[in-house]
CSV table of C-alpha atoms and ligand atoms in Angstrom, one decimal:
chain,number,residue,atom,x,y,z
A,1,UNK,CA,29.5,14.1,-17.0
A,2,UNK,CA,31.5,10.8,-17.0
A,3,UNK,CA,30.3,8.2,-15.6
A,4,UNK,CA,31.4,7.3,-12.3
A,5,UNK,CA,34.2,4.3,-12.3
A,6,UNK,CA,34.5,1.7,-9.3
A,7,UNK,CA,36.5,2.0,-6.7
A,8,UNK,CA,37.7,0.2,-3.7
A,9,UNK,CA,35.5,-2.1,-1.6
A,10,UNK,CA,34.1,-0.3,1.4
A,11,UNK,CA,31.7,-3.3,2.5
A,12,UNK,CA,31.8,-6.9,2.1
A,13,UNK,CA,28.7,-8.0,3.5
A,14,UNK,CA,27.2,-11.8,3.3
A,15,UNK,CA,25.2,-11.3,-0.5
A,16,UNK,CA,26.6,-8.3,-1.9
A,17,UNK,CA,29.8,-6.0,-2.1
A,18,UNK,CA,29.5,-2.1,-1.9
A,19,UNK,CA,32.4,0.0,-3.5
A,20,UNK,CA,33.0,3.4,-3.7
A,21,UNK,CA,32.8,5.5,-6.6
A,22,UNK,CA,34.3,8.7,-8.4
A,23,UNK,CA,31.4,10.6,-7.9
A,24,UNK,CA,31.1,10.8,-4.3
A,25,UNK,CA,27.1,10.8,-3.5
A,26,UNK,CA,27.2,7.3,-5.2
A,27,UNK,CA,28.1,3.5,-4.1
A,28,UNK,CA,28.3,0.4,-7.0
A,29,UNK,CA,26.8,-2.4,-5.7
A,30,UNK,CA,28.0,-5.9,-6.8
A,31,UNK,CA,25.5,-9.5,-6.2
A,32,UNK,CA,27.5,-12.0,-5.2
A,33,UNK,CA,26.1,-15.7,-6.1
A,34,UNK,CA,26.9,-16.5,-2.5
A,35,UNK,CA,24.2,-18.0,-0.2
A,36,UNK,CA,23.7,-17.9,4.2
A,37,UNK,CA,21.3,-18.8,6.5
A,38,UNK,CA,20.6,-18.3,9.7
A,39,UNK,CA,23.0,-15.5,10.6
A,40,UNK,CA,25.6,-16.9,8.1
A,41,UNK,CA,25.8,-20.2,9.8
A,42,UNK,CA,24.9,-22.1,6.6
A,43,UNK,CA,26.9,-20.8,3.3
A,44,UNK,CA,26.8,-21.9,0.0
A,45,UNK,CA,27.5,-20.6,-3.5
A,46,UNK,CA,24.4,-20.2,-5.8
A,47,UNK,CA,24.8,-20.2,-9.8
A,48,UNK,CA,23.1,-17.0,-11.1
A,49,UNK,CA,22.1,-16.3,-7.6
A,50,UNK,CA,23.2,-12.8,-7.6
A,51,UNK,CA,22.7,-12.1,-11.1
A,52,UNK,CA,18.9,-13.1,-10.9
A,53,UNK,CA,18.7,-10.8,-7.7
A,54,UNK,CA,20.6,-7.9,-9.1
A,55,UNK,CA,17.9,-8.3,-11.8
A,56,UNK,CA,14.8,-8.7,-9.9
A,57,UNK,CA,15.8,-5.9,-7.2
A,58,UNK,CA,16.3,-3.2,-9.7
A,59,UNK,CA,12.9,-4.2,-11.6
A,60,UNK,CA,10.9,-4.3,-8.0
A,61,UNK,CA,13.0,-1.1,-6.7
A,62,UNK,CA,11.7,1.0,-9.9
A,63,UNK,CA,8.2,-0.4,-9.5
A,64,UNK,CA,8.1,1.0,-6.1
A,65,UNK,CA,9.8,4.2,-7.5
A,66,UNK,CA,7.0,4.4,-9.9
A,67,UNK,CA,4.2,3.9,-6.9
A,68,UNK,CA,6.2,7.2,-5.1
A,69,UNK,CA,8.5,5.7,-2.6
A,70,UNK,CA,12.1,7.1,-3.8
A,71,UNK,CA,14.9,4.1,-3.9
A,72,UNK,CA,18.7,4.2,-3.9
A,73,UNK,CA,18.7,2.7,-7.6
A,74,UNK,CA,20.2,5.2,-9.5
A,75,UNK,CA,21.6,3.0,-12.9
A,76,UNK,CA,21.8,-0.3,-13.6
A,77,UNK,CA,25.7,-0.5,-14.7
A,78,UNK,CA,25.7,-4.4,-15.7
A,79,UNK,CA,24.1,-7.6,-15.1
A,80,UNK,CA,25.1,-8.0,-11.0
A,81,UNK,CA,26.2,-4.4,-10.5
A,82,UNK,CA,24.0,-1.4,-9.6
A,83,UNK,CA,24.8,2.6,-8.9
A,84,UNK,CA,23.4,3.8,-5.9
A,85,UNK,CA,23.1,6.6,-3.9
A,86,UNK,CA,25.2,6.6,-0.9
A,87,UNK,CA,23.0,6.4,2.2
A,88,UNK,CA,23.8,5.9,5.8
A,89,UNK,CA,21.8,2.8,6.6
A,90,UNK,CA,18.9,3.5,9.5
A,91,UNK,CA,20.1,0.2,11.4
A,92,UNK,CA,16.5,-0.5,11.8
A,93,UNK,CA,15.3,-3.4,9.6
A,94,UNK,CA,11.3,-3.0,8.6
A,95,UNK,CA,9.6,-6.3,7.7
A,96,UNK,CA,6.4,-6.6,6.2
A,97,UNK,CA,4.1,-9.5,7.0
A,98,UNK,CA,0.5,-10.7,4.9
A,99,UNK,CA,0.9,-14.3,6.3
A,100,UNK,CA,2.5,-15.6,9.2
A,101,UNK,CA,5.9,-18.0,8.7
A,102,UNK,CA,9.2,-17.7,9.6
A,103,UNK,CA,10.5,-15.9,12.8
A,104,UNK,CA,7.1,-15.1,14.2
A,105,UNK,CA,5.8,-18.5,14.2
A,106,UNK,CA,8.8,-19.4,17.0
A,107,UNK,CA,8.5,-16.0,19.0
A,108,UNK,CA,4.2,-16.0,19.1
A,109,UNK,CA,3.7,-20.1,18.4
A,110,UNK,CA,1.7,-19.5,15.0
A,111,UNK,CA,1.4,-21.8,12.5
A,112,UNK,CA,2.7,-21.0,9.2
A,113,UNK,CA,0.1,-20.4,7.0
A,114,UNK,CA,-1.8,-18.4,9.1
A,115,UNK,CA,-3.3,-15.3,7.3
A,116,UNK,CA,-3.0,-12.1,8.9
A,117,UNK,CA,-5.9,-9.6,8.8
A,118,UNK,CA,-4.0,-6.9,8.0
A,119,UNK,CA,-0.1,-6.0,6.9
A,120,UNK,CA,2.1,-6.4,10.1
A,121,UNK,CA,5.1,-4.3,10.0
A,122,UNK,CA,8.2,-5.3,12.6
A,123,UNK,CA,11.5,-3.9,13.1
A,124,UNK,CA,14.7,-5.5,13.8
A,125,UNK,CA,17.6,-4.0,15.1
A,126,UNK,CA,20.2,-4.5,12.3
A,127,UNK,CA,22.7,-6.0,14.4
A,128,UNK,CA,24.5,-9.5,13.4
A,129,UNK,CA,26.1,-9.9,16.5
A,130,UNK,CA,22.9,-9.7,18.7
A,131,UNK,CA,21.0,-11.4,15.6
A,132,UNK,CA,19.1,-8.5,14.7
A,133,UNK,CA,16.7,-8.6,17.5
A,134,UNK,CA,12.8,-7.3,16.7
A,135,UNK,CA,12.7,-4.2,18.7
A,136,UNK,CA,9.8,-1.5,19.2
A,137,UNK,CA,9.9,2.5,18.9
A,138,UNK,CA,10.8,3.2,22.1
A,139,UNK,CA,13.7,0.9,21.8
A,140,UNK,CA,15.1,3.2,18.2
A,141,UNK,CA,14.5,6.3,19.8
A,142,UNK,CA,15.9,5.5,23.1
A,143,UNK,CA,19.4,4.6,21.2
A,144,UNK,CA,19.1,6.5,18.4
A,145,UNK,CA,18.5,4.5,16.0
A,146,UNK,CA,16.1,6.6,14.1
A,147,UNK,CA,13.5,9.3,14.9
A,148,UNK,CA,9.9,9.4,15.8
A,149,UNK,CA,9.3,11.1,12.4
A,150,UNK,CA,11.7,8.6,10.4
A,151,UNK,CA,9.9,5.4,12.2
A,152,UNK,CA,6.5,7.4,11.2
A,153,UNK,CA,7.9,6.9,7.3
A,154,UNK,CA,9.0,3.6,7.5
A,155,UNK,CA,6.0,2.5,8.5
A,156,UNK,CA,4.0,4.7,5.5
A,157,UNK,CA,6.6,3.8,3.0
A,158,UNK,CA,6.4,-0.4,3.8
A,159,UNK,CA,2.6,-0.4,3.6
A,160,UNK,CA,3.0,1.3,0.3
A,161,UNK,CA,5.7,-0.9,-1.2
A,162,UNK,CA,3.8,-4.3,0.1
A,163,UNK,CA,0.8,-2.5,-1.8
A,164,UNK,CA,2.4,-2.5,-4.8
A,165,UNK,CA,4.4,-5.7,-4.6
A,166,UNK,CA,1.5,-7.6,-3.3
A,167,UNK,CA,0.3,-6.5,-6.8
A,168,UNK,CA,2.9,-7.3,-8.9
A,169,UNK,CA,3.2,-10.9,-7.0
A,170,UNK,CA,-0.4,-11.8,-7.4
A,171,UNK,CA,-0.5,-10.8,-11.3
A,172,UNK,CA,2.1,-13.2,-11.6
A,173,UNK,CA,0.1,-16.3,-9.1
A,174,UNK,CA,2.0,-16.1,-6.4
A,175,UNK,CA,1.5,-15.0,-2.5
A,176,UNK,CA,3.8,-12.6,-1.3
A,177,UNK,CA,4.2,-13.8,2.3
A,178,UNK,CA,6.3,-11.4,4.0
A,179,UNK,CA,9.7,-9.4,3.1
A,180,UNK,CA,12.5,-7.0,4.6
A,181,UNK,CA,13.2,-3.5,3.9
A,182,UNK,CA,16.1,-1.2,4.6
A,183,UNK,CA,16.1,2.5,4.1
A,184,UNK,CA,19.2,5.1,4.2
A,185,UNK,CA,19.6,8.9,4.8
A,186,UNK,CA,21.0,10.4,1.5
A,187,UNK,CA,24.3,12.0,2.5
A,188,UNK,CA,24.8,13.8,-1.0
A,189,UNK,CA,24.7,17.4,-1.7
A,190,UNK,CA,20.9,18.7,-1.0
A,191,UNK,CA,20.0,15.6,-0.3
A,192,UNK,CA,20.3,15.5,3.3
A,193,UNK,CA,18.2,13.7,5.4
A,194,UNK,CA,15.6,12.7,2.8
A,195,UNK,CA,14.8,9.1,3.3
A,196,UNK,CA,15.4,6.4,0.1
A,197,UNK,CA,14.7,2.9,0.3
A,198,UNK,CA,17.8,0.8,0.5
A,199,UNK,CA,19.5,-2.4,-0.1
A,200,UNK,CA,17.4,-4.8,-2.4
A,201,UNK,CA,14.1,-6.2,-2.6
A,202,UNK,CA,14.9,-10.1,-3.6
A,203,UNK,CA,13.6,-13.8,-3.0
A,204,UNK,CA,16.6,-13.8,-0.6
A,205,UNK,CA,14.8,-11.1,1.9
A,206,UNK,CA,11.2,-12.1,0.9
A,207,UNK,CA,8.7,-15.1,1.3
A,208,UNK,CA,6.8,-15.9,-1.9
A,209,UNK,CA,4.8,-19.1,-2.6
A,210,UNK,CA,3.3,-19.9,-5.6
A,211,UNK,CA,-0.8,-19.9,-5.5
A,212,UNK,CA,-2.5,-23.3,-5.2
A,213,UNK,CA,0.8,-25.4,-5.0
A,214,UNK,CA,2.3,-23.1,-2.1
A,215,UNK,CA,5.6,-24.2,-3.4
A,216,UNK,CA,8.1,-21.9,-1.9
A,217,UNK,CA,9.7,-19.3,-4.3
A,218,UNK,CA,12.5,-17.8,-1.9
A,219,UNK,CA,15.3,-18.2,0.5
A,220,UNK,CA,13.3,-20.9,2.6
A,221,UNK,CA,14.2,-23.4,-0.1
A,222,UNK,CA,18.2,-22.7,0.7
A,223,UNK,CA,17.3,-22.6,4.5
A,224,UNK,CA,15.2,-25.8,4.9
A,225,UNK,CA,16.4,-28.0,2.1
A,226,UNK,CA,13.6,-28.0,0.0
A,227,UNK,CA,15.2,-28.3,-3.4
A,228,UNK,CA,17.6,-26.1,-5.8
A,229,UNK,CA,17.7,-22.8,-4.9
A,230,UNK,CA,19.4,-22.2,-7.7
A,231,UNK,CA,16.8,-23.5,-10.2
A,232,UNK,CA,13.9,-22.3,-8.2
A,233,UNK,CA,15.7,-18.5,-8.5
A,234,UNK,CA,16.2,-19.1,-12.0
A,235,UNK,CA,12.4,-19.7,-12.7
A,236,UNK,CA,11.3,-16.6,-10.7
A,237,UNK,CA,13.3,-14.9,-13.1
A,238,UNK,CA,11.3,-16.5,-16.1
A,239,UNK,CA,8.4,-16.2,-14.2
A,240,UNK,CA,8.8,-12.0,-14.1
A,241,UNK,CA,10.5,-11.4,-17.4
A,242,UNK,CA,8.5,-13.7,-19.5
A,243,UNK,CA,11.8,-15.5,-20.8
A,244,UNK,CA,14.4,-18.0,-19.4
A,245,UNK,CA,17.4,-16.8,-18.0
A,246,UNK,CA,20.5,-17.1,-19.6
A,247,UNK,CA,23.6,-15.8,-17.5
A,248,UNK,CA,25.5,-12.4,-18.6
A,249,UNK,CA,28.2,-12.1,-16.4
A,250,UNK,CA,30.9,-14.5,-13.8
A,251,UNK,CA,30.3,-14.4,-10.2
B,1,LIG,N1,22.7,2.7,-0.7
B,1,LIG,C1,23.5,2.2,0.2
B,1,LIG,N2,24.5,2.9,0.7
B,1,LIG,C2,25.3,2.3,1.7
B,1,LIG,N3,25.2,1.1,2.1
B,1,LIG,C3,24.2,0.3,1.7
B,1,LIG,C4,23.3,0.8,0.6
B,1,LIG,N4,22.3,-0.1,0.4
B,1,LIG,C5,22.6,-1.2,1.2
B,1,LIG,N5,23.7,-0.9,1.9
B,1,LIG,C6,24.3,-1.8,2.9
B,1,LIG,O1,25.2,-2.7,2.2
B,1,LIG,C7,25.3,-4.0,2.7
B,1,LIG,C8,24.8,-5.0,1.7
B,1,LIG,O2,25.5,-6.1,1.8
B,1,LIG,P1,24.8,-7.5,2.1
B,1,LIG,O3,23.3,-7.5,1.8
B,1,LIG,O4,25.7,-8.5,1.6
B,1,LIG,O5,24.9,-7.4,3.7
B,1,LIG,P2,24.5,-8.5,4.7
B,1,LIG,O6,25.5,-9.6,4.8
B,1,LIG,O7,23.1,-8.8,4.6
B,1,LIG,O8,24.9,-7.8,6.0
B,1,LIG,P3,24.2,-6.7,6.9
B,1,LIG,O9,23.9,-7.5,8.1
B,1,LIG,O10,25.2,-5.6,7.0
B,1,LIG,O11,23.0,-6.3,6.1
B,1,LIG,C9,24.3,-4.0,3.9
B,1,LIG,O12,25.0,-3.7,5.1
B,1,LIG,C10,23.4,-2.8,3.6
B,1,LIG,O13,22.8,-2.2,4.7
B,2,LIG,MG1,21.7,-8.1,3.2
């Protein structure tokens, strides 16, 4: 069979575009070198941002294939652009937290740094108008935004992935803090209702701080003015593929 050519956009969102494809059952997903924080109030445009997380994301997301959780990565098609299955997006957003920082340091008055005993999963309604509030079970299945059975596999399937990315971070000296998830419903033929993980898995959507120095590895460098993200991104990249990065493609 041919493979499947781009199409129009169907999705701008704030880090990546989604087009459609020939082939139906499957979206091509573009990394933008574009930057936000906090809800797109803060915007910048990042060097080799998207190519370094196009990169990492399909890397993590066939690690976690490999451990048994099944991912929308379908073919890497070039160095910021990804096939995908087409999912319908549970609007529920599943974070994974080993060490308190961020958002649930304001809402519970933790100190970041503050280990956890165990993996803390949260969800988030996905919701940028509202600011993707954190939300319980009986708030998705009171709406509809997933089932009791679909919430029961988020739940297995983010232990799992931190499992194996809490692995993969600490061979490599550094802390994987906390992270986001998104999973879709396949909509292609015979595929229906099976649940893939979504999106990407990315220093943007992750907290990682290198052992010893704690030096922050992520997003939070963009966010509080810490350095260059784009030079911190860059040596994450080195970091995981054992050699510098040198930039394939435009943004
Ligand atoms: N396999 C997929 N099929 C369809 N949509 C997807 C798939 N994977 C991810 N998406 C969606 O594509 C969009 C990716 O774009 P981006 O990450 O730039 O969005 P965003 O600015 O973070 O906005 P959003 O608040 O919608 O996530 C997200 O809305 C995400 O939910
Ligand atoms: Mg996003």
């Amino acid at each position: 069979m041919a493979a499947p050519q781009r199409l129009g956009l169907l999705y701008e969102g704030k880090a990546k575009q989604i087009y459609a494809t020939t082939d139906d059952d499957l979206v091509w997903m573009h990394f933008k070198d574009d930057a936000t924080a906090f809800n797109g109030v803060k915007k910048a445009s990042i060097r080799d941002k998207g190519e370094v997380n196009a990169a990492i994301s399909a890397h993590l997301l066939r690690r976690v294939e490999d451990a048994g959780i099944p991912t929308h990565l379908v073919e890497v098609v070039g160095p910021r652009d990804q096939l995908c299955h087409r999912l319908e997006i549970i609007p529920v957003e599943v974070v994974v937290r080993n060490i308190a920082a961020g958002s649930i340091c304001r809402r519970l008055g933790l100190e970041e740094g503050t280990a956890l005993s165990r993996p803390l999963i949260e969800f988030f309604y996905k919701s940028d108008e509202l600011n993707d509030p954190l939300i319980n079970d009986d708030h998705a299945l009171m709406f509809g935004w997933a089932e009791a059975w679909e919430l029961a596999y988020l739940r297995h399937a983010a232990l799992r992935v931190n499992a194996t990315l809490c692995e993969f971070w600490d061979g490599l000296d550094v802390t994987l803090v906390d992270f986001k998830l998104e999973f879709g419903r396949a909509l292609g033929k015979g595929q229906t209702g099976r649940i893939l993980l979504a999106d990407e898995i990315t220093p943007d959507g992750s907290r990682l701080w290198e052992k010893n120095t704690l030096r922050k590895l992520d997003k939070d460098v963009f966010r509080r003015d810490l350095g260059d993200l784009g030079d911190t991104y860059r040596d994450l990249f080195a970091r995981i593929f054992g050699e510098a990065f040198h930039a394939d493609s435009e943004a």
